[in-house]
Coordinates of N, CA and C and ligand atoms in Angstrom, one line a residue:
M1 N -23.2 9.8 1.7 CA -22.3 8.7 1.7 C -21.5 8.5 2.9
P2 N -21.3 7.0 3.2 CA -20.6 6.8 4.4 C -19.2 7.1 4.4
K3 N -18.8 7.5 5.7 CA -17.5 8.0 5.9 C -16.4 6.8 5.5
K4 N -15.3 7.2 4.8 CA -14.3 6.2 4.5 C -13.7 5.6 5.7
P5 N -13.3 4.3 5.7 CA -12.7 3.6 6.9 C -11.2 4.2 7.0
I6 N -10.7 4.4 8.2 CA -9.5 4.8 8.5 C -8.7 3.6 9.2
I7 N -7.5 3.2 8.6 CA -6.8 2.1 9.2 C -5.5 2.8 9.8
L8 N -5.5 2.6 11.2 CA -4.3 3.2 11.9 C -3.4 2.2 12.5
D9 N -2.1 2.7 12.3 CA -1.0 1.8 13.0 C -1.0 2.2 14.5
F10 N -0.3 1.4 15.3 CA -0.2 1.7 16.7 C 1.2 2.3 16.9
D11 N 2.2 1.3 17.0 CA 3.5 1.6 17.4 C 4.2 2.8 16.6
S12 N 4.5 3.9 17.2 CA 5.3 5.1 16.5 C 4.2 5.7 15.8
T13 N 2.9 5.6 16.0 CA 1.8 6.3 15.4 C 0.8 6.7 16.4
L14 N -0.2 5.9 16.9 CA -1.0 6.4 17.9 C -0.1 6.3 19.3
C15 N 0.8 5.7 19.3 CA 1.8 5.6 20.5 C 3.2 6.2 20.0
A16 N 3.8 6.8 20.9 CA 5.1 7.4 20.5 C 6.2 6.4 20.4
V17 N 6.2 5.3 21.0 CA 7.2 4.4 21.1 C 6.9 3.0 20.3
E18 N 7.9 2.1 20.2 CA 7.7 0.8 19.7 C 7.4 0.0 21.0
S19 N 6.1 -0.5 21.1 CA 5.7 -1.1 22.5 C 6.5 -2.3 22.8
L20 N 6.9 -3.1 21.9 CA 7.6 -4.3 22.2 C 9.0 -4.0 22.8
D21 N 9.7 -2.9 22.2 CA 10.9 -2.4 22.7 C 10.8 -1.9 24.1
A22 N 9.6 -1.2 24.4 CA 9.2 -0.7 25.7 C 9.2 -1.9 26.8
L23 N 8.5 -2.9 26.2 CA 8.4 -4.1 27.0 C 9.8 -4.7 27.5
A24 N 10.6 -4.8 26.4 CA 11.9 -5.4 26.6 C 12.8 -4.6 27.5
N25 N 12.7 -3.2 27.4 CA 13.5 -2.4 28.4 C 13.0 -2.5 29.8
M26 N 11.8 -2.8 29.8 CA 11.2 -2.8 31.3 C 11.5 -4.3 31.8
V27 N 11.4 -5.4 31.1 CA 11.7 -6.7 31.6 C 13.1 -6.9 31.9
L28 N 14.0 -6.2 31.0 CA 15.4 -6.6 31.1 C 16.0 -5.6 32.0
G29 N 15.3 -4.6 32.6 CA 15.9 -3.6 33.5 C 16.7 -4.2 34.7
D30 N 16.3 -5.4 35.2 CA 17.1 -5.9 36.3 C 18.1 -7.1 35.8
D31 N 18.1 -7.3 34.6 CA 18.9 -8.4 34.1 C 20.3 -8.0 33.9
P32 N 21.2 -8.8 34.5 CA 22.7 -8.5 34.4 C 23.1 -8.5 33.0
D33 N 22.4 -9.1 32.0 CA 22.9 -9.2 30.7 C 22.1 -8.2 29.8
S34 N 21.4 -7.2 30.5 CA 20.3 -6.5 29.8 C 21.0 -5.8 28.6
E35 N 22.1 -5.2 28.5 CA 22.8 -4.5 27.5 C 22.8 -5.3 26.2
A36 N 23.4 -6.5 26.5 CA 23.5 -7.4 25.3 C 22.1 -7.9 24.8
K37 N 21.2 -8.0 25.7 CA 19.9 -8.6 25.2 C 19.2 -7.6 24.4
V38 N 19.2 -6.2 25.0 CA 18.6 -5.2 24.3 C 19.2 -5.0 22.9
A39 N 20.5 -5.1 22.8 CA 21.1 -4.9 21.5 C 20.7 -6.0 20.5
E40 N 20.6 -7.2 21.0 CA 20.1 -8.3 20.2 C 18.7 -8.1 19.8
I41 N 17.8 -7.6 20.7 CA 16.3 -7.3 20.2 C 16.3 -6.2 19.2
E42 N 17.1 -5.3 19.5 CA 17.1 -4.1 18.4 C 17.6 -4.6 17.0
R43 N 18.6 -5.5 17.1 CA 19.1 -6.1 15.8 C 18.0 -7.0 15.2
L44 N 17.3 -7.7 16.0 CA 16.3 -8.6 15.4 C 15.1 -7.7 14.9
T45 N 14.8 -6.6 15.5 CA 13.7 -5.7 15.1 C 14.1 -5.1 13.7
N46 N 15.4 -4.7 13.6 CA 15.9 -4.0 12.3 C 15.9 -5.1 11.2
L47 N 16.4 -6.2 11.6 CA 16.4 -7.4 10.5 C 15.0 -7.7 10.0
G48 N 14.0 -7.6 10.9 CA 12.6 -7.9 10.5 C 12.2 -6.8 9.7
M49 N 12.3 -5.5 10.1 CA 11.9 -4.3 9.3 C 12.4 -4.2 8.0
S50 N 13.8 -4.6 7.8 CA 14.5 -4.3 6.6 C 14.1 -5.6 5.5
G51 N 13.5 -6.6 6.1 CA 13.1 -7.7 5.3 C 14.2 -8.8 5.2
E52 N 15.3 -8.6 6.0 CA 16.4 -9.6 6.0 C 16.1 -10.8 6.7
L53 N 15.1 -10.7 7.6 CA 14.6 -11.8 8.4 C 13.1 -11.9 8.3
P54 N 12.4 -13.1 8.0 CA 10.9 -12.9 8.0 C 10.5 -12.4 9.4
L55 N 9.3 -11.7 9.3 CA 8.8 -11.1 10.5 C 8.5 -12.1 11.5
S56 N 7.8 -13.2 11.1 CA 7.5 -14.1 12.1 C 8.6 -14.6 12.9
E57 N 9.9 -14.7 12.2 CA 11.0 -15.2 12.9 C 11.6 -14.2 13.7
S58 N 11.6 -13.0 13.3 CA 12.1 -11.7 14.0 C 11.4 -11.6 15.3
L59 N 10.0 -11.8 15.3 CA 9.1 -11.8 16.4 C 9.4 -12.9 17.4
A60 N 9.5 -14.2 16.8 CA 9.6 -15.3 17.7 C 10.9 -15.3 18.6
R61 N 12.1 -14.7 17.8 CA 13.4 -14.7 18.5 C 13.4 -13.5 19.5
R62 N 12.7 -12.4 19.2 CA 12.7 -11.4 20.2 C 11.9 -11.8 21.5
L63 N 10.8 -12.4 21.2 CA 10.0 -12.9 22.4 C 10.7 -14.0 23.2
A64 N 11.5 -14.8 22.5 CA 12.2 -15.8 23.2 C 13.3 -15.3 24.0
T65 N 13.8 -14.1 23.7 CA 14.8 -13.4 24.6 C 14.2 -12.9 25.9
L66 N 13.0 -12.7 25.9 CA 12.3 -12.1 27.2 C 11.4 -13.2 28.0
T67 N 11.7 -13.1 29.2 CA 10.7 -13.9 30.1 C 9.9 -12.8 30.9
F68 N 8.6 -12.9 30.7 CA 7.8 -11.9 31.3 C 6.4 -12.4 31.7
N69 N 5.7 -11.7 32.7 CA 4.4 -12.3 33.1 C 3.3 -11.2 33.1
R70 N 2.2 -11.4 33.5 CA 1.2 -10.5 33.4 C 1.4 -9.2 34.2
S71 N 2.1 -9.2 35.2 CA 2.4 -8.0 35.9 C 3.2 -7.0 35.0
H72 N 4.1 -7.6 34.2 CA 4.8 -6.8 33.4 C 4.0 -6.1 32.4
I73 N 3.0 -6.7 31.9 CA 2.0 -6.3 31.0 C 1.2 -5.1 31.6
A74 N 0.8 -5.4 32.8 CA 0.0 -4.3 33.5 C 0.8 -3.1 33.6
R75 N 2.2 -3.2 33.9 CA 3.0 -2.0 34.0 C 3.3 -1.3 32.6
L76 N 3.4 -2.2 31.6 CA 3.6 -1.7 30.2 C 2.3 -0.9 29.8
I77 N 1.1 -1.4 30.3 CA -0.1 -0.7 29.8 C -0.1 0.8 30.5
E78 N 0.3 0.8 31.8 CA 0.3 2.1 32.5 C 1.3 3.1 31.8
A79 N 2.5 2.6 31.4 CA 3.5 3.3 30.8 C 3.0 3.9 29.5
L80 N 2.5 3.0 28.7 CA 2.0 3.3 27.3 C 0.9 4.5 27.3
R81 N 0.1 4.4 28.5 CA -1.0 5.5 28.5 C -0.3 6.9 28.5
D82 N 0.9 7.0 29.1 CA 1.6 8.2 29.2 C 2.3 8.5 27.9
Q83 N 2.4 7.5 27.0 CA 3.2 7.7 25.8 C 2.4 7.8 24.5
L84 N 1.2 8.1 24.7 CA 0.4 8.2 23.3 C 0.7 9.5 22.7
T85 N 0.4 9.5 21.4 CA 0.7 10.6 20.5 C 0.0 11.8 21.1
P86 N 0.6 12.9 21.3 CA 0.1 14.2 21.9 C -1.1 14.7 21.1
G87 N -2.1 14.9 22.1 CA -3.4 15.3 21.4 C -4.5 14.3 21.3
L88 N -4.1 13.0 21.3 CA -5.0 11.8 21.2 C -5.9 11.8 22.4
V89 N -5.4 11.9 23.6 CA -6.2 11.6 24.8 C -7.2 12.8 24.9
E90 N -6.9 14.0 24.5 CA -7.7 15.2 24.6 C -8.9 15.0 23.5
D91 N -8.7 14.1 22.6 CA -9.6 14.1 21.5 C -10.6 12.9 21.6
R92 N -10.9 12.6 22.8 CA -11.8 11.4 23.1 C -13.2 11.5 22.5
Q93 N -13.6 12.8 22.5 CA -15.0 13.0 22.0 C -15.0 12.8 20.5
W94 N -14.0 13.3 19.8 CA -13.9 13.0 18.2 C -13.8 11.6 18.0
I95 N -13.0 10.8 18.8 CA -12.8 9.4 18.6 C -14.2 8.7 18.8
L96 N -14.8 9.0 19.9 CA -16.2 8.4 20.1 C -17.2 8.7 18.9
N97 N -17.1 9.9 18.5 CA -18.0 10.3 17.3 C -17.8 9.5 16.1
N98 N -16.6 9.2 15.8 CA -16.2 8.5 14.6 C -15.7 7.0 14.8
T99 N -16.0 6.4 15.9 CA -15.5 5.2 16.3 C -15.8 4.1 15.4
E100 N -17.0 4.2 14.8 CA -17.3 3.1 13.7 C -16.4 3.1 12.6
H101 N -15.8 4.2 12.1 CA -14.9 4.3 10.9 C -13.5 4.2 11.4
L102 N -13.1 3.9 12.5 CA -11.7 3.9 13.0 C -11.3 2.4 13.3
H103 N -10.3 1.9 12.6 CA -9.7 0.6 12.8 C -8.2 0.7 13.0
V104 N -7.8 -0.1 14.0 CA -6.3 -0.3 14.4 C -5.8 -1.6 13.9
V105 N -4.8 -1.5 13.0 CA -4.2 -2.8 12.6 C -2.7 -2.6 12.8
S106 N -2.2 -3.5 13.8 CA -1.0 -3.4 14.3 C -0.2 -4.7 14.4
G107 N 1.2 -4.7 14.2 CA 2.0 -5.8 14.5 C 2.4 -5.9 15.9
G108 N 1.8 -5.1 16.9 CA 2.0 -5.2 18.2 C 1.0 -6.2 18.7
F109 N 0.6 -6.1 20.1 CA -0.2 -7.1 20.6 C -1.5 -6.6 21.3
V110 N -2.5 -7.3 21.1 CA -3.9 -6.9 21.6 C -3.8 -6.8 23.2
D111 N -2.9 -7.8 23.6 CA -2.7 -7.8 25.2 C -2.7 -6.5 25.8
W112 N -1.9 -5.5 25.1 CA -1.8 -4.2 25.8 C -2.5 -3.1 25.0
I113 N -2.6 -3.3 23.5 CA -3.3 -2.3 22.8 C -4.6 -2.1 23.1
V114 N -5.4 -3.2 23.3 CA -6.9 -3.0 23.6 C -7.1 -2.3 24.9
P115 N -6.3 -2.6 26.0 CA -6.6 -1.8 27.3 C -6.1 -0.4 27.2
V116 N -5.1 -0.1 26.3 CA -4.6 1.2 26.2 C -5.7 2.1 25.4
L117 N -6.2 1.6 24.3 CA -7.1 2.3 23.4 C -8.5 2.4 23.6
T118 N -9.1 1.4 24.3 CA -10.5 1.3 24.5 C -11.0 2.4 25.4
P119 N -10.3 2.9 26.5 CA -10.8 4.0 27.3 C -10.8 5.2 26.6
L120 N -10.1 5.3 25.4 CA -10.1 6.6 24.6 C -11.4 6.6 23.6
G121 N -12.1 5.5 23.6 CA -13.2 5.5 22.6 C -13.1 4.5 21.4
F122 N -11.9 3.8 21.3 CA -11.8 2.9 20.1 C -12.5 1.6 20.6
R123 N -13.0 1.0 19.5 CA -13.8 -0.3 19.7 C -12.8 -1.5 19.8
A124 N -12.9 -2.3 20.9 CA -12.1 -3.5 21.0 C -12.2 -4.4 19.7
E125 N -13.4 -4.5 19.2 CA -13.5 -5.3 18.0 C -12.9 -4.7 16.7
H126 N -12.5 -3.4 16.7 CA -11.9 -2.8 15.6 C -10.4 -2.7 15.8
I127 N -9.8 -3.4 16.9 CA -8.4 -3.4 17.1 C -7.8 -4.8 16.7
H128 N -7.0 -4.9 15.7 CA -6.5 -6.1 15.1 C -4.9 -6.1 15.5
A129 N -4.5 -7.0 16.1 CA -3.1 -7.1 16.5 C -2.7 -8.6 16.9
N130 N -1.5 -8.9 17.1 CA -1.0 -10.3 17.5 C -1.6 -10.6 18.9
V131 N -1.4 -11.8 19.2 CA -2.0 -12.3 20.5 C -1.0 -13.1 21.2
L132 N -0.7 -12.8 22.5 CA 0.3 -13.6 23.3 C -0.4 -14.8 23.8
C133 N 0.4 -15.9 24.0 CA -0.1 -17.1 24.6 C 0.5 -17.1 26.0
W134 N -0.4 -17.6 27.0 CA -0.2 -17.6 28.4 C -0.3 -18.9 29.1
D135 N 0.7 -19.3 30.0 CA 0.5 -20.5 30.8 C 0.4 -19.8 32.3
A136 N -0.9 -19.8 32.7 CA -1.2 -19.1 33.9 C -0.7 -17.7 33.7
D137 N 0.2 -17.2 34.5 CA 0.7 -15.7 34.5 C 1.9 -15.5 33.6
V138 N 2.4 -16.6 33.0 CA 3.6 -16.5 32.3 C 3.5 -16.5 30.7
C139 N 4.0 -15.6 30.1 CA 3.9 -15.7 28.7 C 4.8 -16.7 28.1
V140 N 4.1 -17.6 27.3 CA 4.9 -18.7 26.8 C 5.0 -18.6 25.2
G141 N 4.8 -17.4 24.6 CA 4.9 -17.2 23.1 C 3.6 -16.5 22.5
F142 N 3.5 -16.7 21.3 CA 2.3 -15.8 20.6 C 1.8 -16.8 19.6
D143 N 0.5 -16.4 19.2 CA -0.2 -17.1 18.1 C 0.5 -17.1 16.8
Q144 N 1.1 -18.1 16.4 CA 1.9 -18.0 15.2 C 1.2 -18.1 14.0
D145 N -0.1 -18.5 14.2 CA -1.1 -18.6 13.0 C -1.7 -17.3 12.6
H146 N -1.5 -16.2 13.4 CA -2.1 -14.9 13.2 C -1.4 -14.2 12.0
P147 N -2.3 -13.8 11.1 CA -1.7 -13.1 9.9 C -0.8 -12.0 10.2
L148 N -1.0 -11.3 11.3 CA -0.2 -10.1 11.6 C 1.2 -10.5 12.2
S149 N 1.4 -11.8 12.4 CA 2.7 -12.2 12.9 C 3.7 -12.5 11.7
R150 N 3.1 -12.3 10.5 CA 4.0 -12.6 9.4 C 4.0 -11.5 8.3
N151 N 5.0 -11.5 7.3 CA 5.0 -10.5 6.3 C 3.7 -10.5 5.6
G152 N 3.3 -9.3 5.1 CA 2.1 -9.2 4.4 C 0.8 -9.3 5.2
G153 N 0.9 -9.3 6.5 CA -0.3 -9.5 7.5 C -1.3 -8.4 7.4
K154 N -0.7 -7.3 7.1 CA -1.7 -6.0 7.2 C -2.7 -6.1 6.0
P155 N -2.1 -6.3 4.9 CA -3.0 -6.4 3.7 C -4.0 -7.6 3.9
E156 N -3.6 -8.7 4.4 CA -4.3 -9.8 4.6 C -5.6 -9.5 5.5
I157 N -5.3 -8.8 6.6 CA -6.4 -8.4 7.5 C -7.3 -7.4 6.9
V158 N -6.8 -6.5 6.2 CA -7.7 -5.4 5.6 C -8.7 -6.1 4.6
Q159 N -8.1 -7.1 3.9 CA -8.9 -7.8 3.0 C -10.0 -8.6 3.6
Q160 N -9.6 -9.3 4.7 CA -10.6 -10.1 5.4 C -11.7 -9.3 6.0
L161 N -11.3 -8.0 6.4 CA -12.4 -7.2 7.0 C -13.2 -6.6 6.0
G162 N -12.8 -6.7 4.7 CA -13.7 -6.0 3.6 C -13.6 -4.5 3.7
L163 N -12.4 -3.9 4.1 CA -12.3 -2.4 4.4 C -11.5 -1.9 3.2
G164 N -11.3 -2.6 2.0 CA -10.4 -2.1 1.1 C -10.7 -0.9 0.2
P165 N -10.1 -0.7 -0.9 CA -10.1 0.5 -1.6 C -11.4 0.8 -2.3
E166 N -12.3 -0.2 -2.4 CA -13.7 0.0 -3.0 C -14.4 0.9 -1.9
K167 N -14.0 0.8 -0.6 CA -14.7 1.8 0.4 C -13.8 3.1 0.5
G168 N -12.8 3.2 -0.3 CA -12.0 4.4 -0.2 C -11.1 4.5 1.0
A169 N -10.8 3.3 1.6 CA -10.0 3.2 2.7 C -8.7 3.9 2.8
I170 N -8.4 4.6 4.0 CA -7.2 5.3 4.1 C -6.3 4.8 5.1
A171 N -5.0 4.5 5.0 CA -4.1 3.9 6.0 C -3.2 5.0 6.4
V172 N -3.0 5.0 7.9 CA -2.1 5.9 8.5 C -1.0 5.1 9.3
G173 N 0.3 5.5 8.9 CA 1.3 4.9 9.8 C 2.6 5.4 9.6
D174 N 3.6 4.9 10.1 CA 5.1 5.4 10.0 C 6.0 4.4 9.3
G175 N 5.4 3.1 9.0 CA 6.4 2.0 8.6 C 6.1 1.6 7.3
I176 N 7.0 0.6 6.8 CA 6.9 0.0 5.5 C 5.7 -0.9 5.5
S177 N 5.3 -1.6 6.6 CA 4.2 -2.5 6.6 C 2.9 -1.7 6.4
D178 N 2.8 -0.4 6.8 CA 1.7 0.4 6.5 C 1.6 0.8 5.0
L179 N 2.8 1.2 4.5 CA 2.9 1.6 3.2 C 2.5 0.5 2.2
E180 N 2.8 -0.7 2.6 CA 2.5 -1.9 1.9 C 1.1 -2.0 1.6
L181 N 0.1 -1.4 2.4 CA -1.3 -1.5 2.2 C -1.5 -0.7 0.9
R182 N -0.8 0.4 0.7 CA -1.1 1.1 -0.5 C -0.4 0.6 -1.7
R183 N 0.8 0.1 -1.5 CA 1.6 -0.5 -2.7 C 0.8 -1.6 -3.3
T184 N 0.1 -2.5 -2.5 CA -0.6 -3.7 -3.0 C -2.0 -3.3 -3.2
G185 N -2.4 -2.0 -3.2 CA -3.8 -1.6 -3.7 C -4.8 -2.0 -2.7
H186 N -4.6 -2.3 -1.4 CA -5.5 -2.6 -0.5 C -6.2 -1.3 0.1
V187 N -5.6 -0.1 0.0 CA -6.2 1.0 0.4 C -6.1 2.1 -0.7
D188 N -6.9 3.1 -0.7 CA -7.0 4.2 -1.7 C -5.9 5.1 -1.5
R189 N -5.6 5.5 -0.3 CA -4.6 6.5 0.2 C -3.8 6.1 1.3
F190 N -2.6 6.6 1.5 CA -1.7 6.3 2.5 C -1.2 7.7 3.1
V191 N -1.5 7.9 4.5 CA -1.0 9.2 5.1 C 0.3 8.7 6.0
A192 N 1.5 9.2 5.7 CA 2.6 8.9 6.5 C 2.5 9.8 7.7
Y193 N 2.6 9.1 8.9 CA 2.5 9.8 10.1 C 3.9 10.0 10.8
T194 N 4.4 11.2 10.7 CA 5.8 11.4 11.1 C 6.2 12.1 12.4
A195 N 5.1 12.1 13.3 CA 5.4 12.7 14.6 C 6.5 12.0 15.4
H196 N 6.6 10.7 15.2 CA 7.5 10.0 16.1 C 8.7 9.2 15.3
A197 N 8.5 8.9 14.0 CA 9.4 8.3 13.3 C 9.4 8.8 11.9
F198 N 10.4 9.4 11.3 CA 10.4 9.8 9.9 C 11.3 8.9 9.1
R199 N 10.5 8.1 8.1 CA 11.4 7.3 7.3 C 11.2 7.7 5.9
D200 N 12.3 8.2 5.4 CA 12.3 8.8 4.0 C 11.5 7.9 3.0
A201 N 11.8 6.6 2.8 CA 11.2 5.8 1.9 C 9.7 5.8 2.1
V202 N 9.3 5.8 3.3 CA 7.8 5.8 3.5 C 7.1 7.0 3.1
V203 N 7.8 8.2 3.5 CA 7.2 9.5 3.3 C 7.2 9.7 1.7
Q204 N 8.2 9.4 1.0 CA 8.3 9.6 -0.5 C 7.2 8.9 -1.1
E205 N 6.8 7.7 -0.8 CA 5.7 7.0 -1.5 C 4.3 7.4 -0.9
S206 N 4.3 8.2 0.1 CA 2.9 8.5 0.7 C 2.1 9.5 -0.1
D207 N 0.8 9.5 0.1 CA -0.1 10.5 -0.6 C -0.1 11.8 0.1
M208 N 0.0 11.6 1.5 CA 0.0 12.9 2.3 C 0.9 12.6 3.5
E209 N 1.4 13.7 4.2 CA 2.1 13.6 5.4 C 1.5 14.2 6.5
A210 N 1.5 13.8 7.7 CA 0.9 14.3 9.0 C 2.0 14.4 10.0
S211 N 2.4 15.6 10.4 CA 3.6 15.6 11.3 C 3.0 15.6 12.9
D212 N 1.6 15.7 13.0 CA 1.2 15.6 14.4 C -0.3 15.3 14.3
W213 N -0.9 15.0 15.5 CA -2.3 14.6 15.5 C -3.3 15.6 15.0
T214 N -2.9 16.9 15.3 CA -3.9 17.9 14.7 C -3.9 17.9 13.3
S215 N -2.8 17.8 12.6 CA -2.7 17.8 11.1 C -3.4 16.5 10.5
L216 N -3.2 15.4 11.3 CA -4.0 14.2 10.9 C -5.4 14.3 10.9
R217 N -5.9 15.0 12.0 CA -7.3 15.3 12.1 C -7.8 16.1 11.0
E218 N -7.1 17.1 10.6 CA -7.5 18.0 9.6 C -7.6 17.2 8.3
I219 N -6.7 16.4 7.9 CA -6.6 15.5 6.8 C -7.8 14.7 6.8
L220 N -8.2 14.0 7.9 CA -9.3 13.0 7.9 C -10.6 13.8 7.9
D221 N -10.8 14.8 8.5 CA -12.1 15.5 8.4 C -12.2 16.1 6.9
Q222 N -11.2 16.5 6.3 CA -11.3 17.0 4.9 C -11.7 15.8 4.0
V223 N -11.0 14.7 4.1 CA -11.3 13.5 3.3 C -12.8 13.1 3.6
W224 N -13.4 13.2 4.8 CA -14.7 12.7 5.1 C -15.8 13.8 4.6
M225 N -15.3 15.0 4.4 CA -16.2 16.0 3.9 C -16.3 16.0 2.4
A226 N -15.2 15.6 1.8 CA -15.1 15.6 0.3 C -16.3 14.7 -0.3
Ligands
MG301 MG1 4.5 1.8 13.3

């Protein structure tokens, strides 16, 4: 029997931080209004996560607060490589062995997730995330038609990819948008990954909890053996 597909989140799951917040901190580092802007970005993040603001609007307003270019993205990629979940980098052989069953579905951006994850053995075509728009070296926004830029985007992508519950798919993540895959019946099981963010509401509705990469590996190996 083929191994069940695994759908992994990126921010606060494969990576220890929220990558857009990390970009904001970097870009605003030299800005005299940085404190106010960081506070505004955090406010917009929370409004988006709690559902008080549509995700697409939260994302658009956060990006509009930031002016950045490709060199910022290059620095972000370097920084994120040092902030991956502990154990992941050492597990490159396991990732390579299982790469056809591993999919990343993230509300972050392919512009940095692909270069951060592909050297570890993840397949670029298995990484699904938002896409930045560029005018030469300057970021001018994001693809607003991409499903992952709006609420309900993760279930939409999983459905498009045909990775759903009929294949016994398992979602892994820290947030409500990951849990949503289970609530809407798009996956068979949901593992709450709590190494970096512990959200009560998410853990309570999860089928299993993994508090670090080693325990997640054990869960996945068991599911695949069953
Ligand atoms: Mg996350």
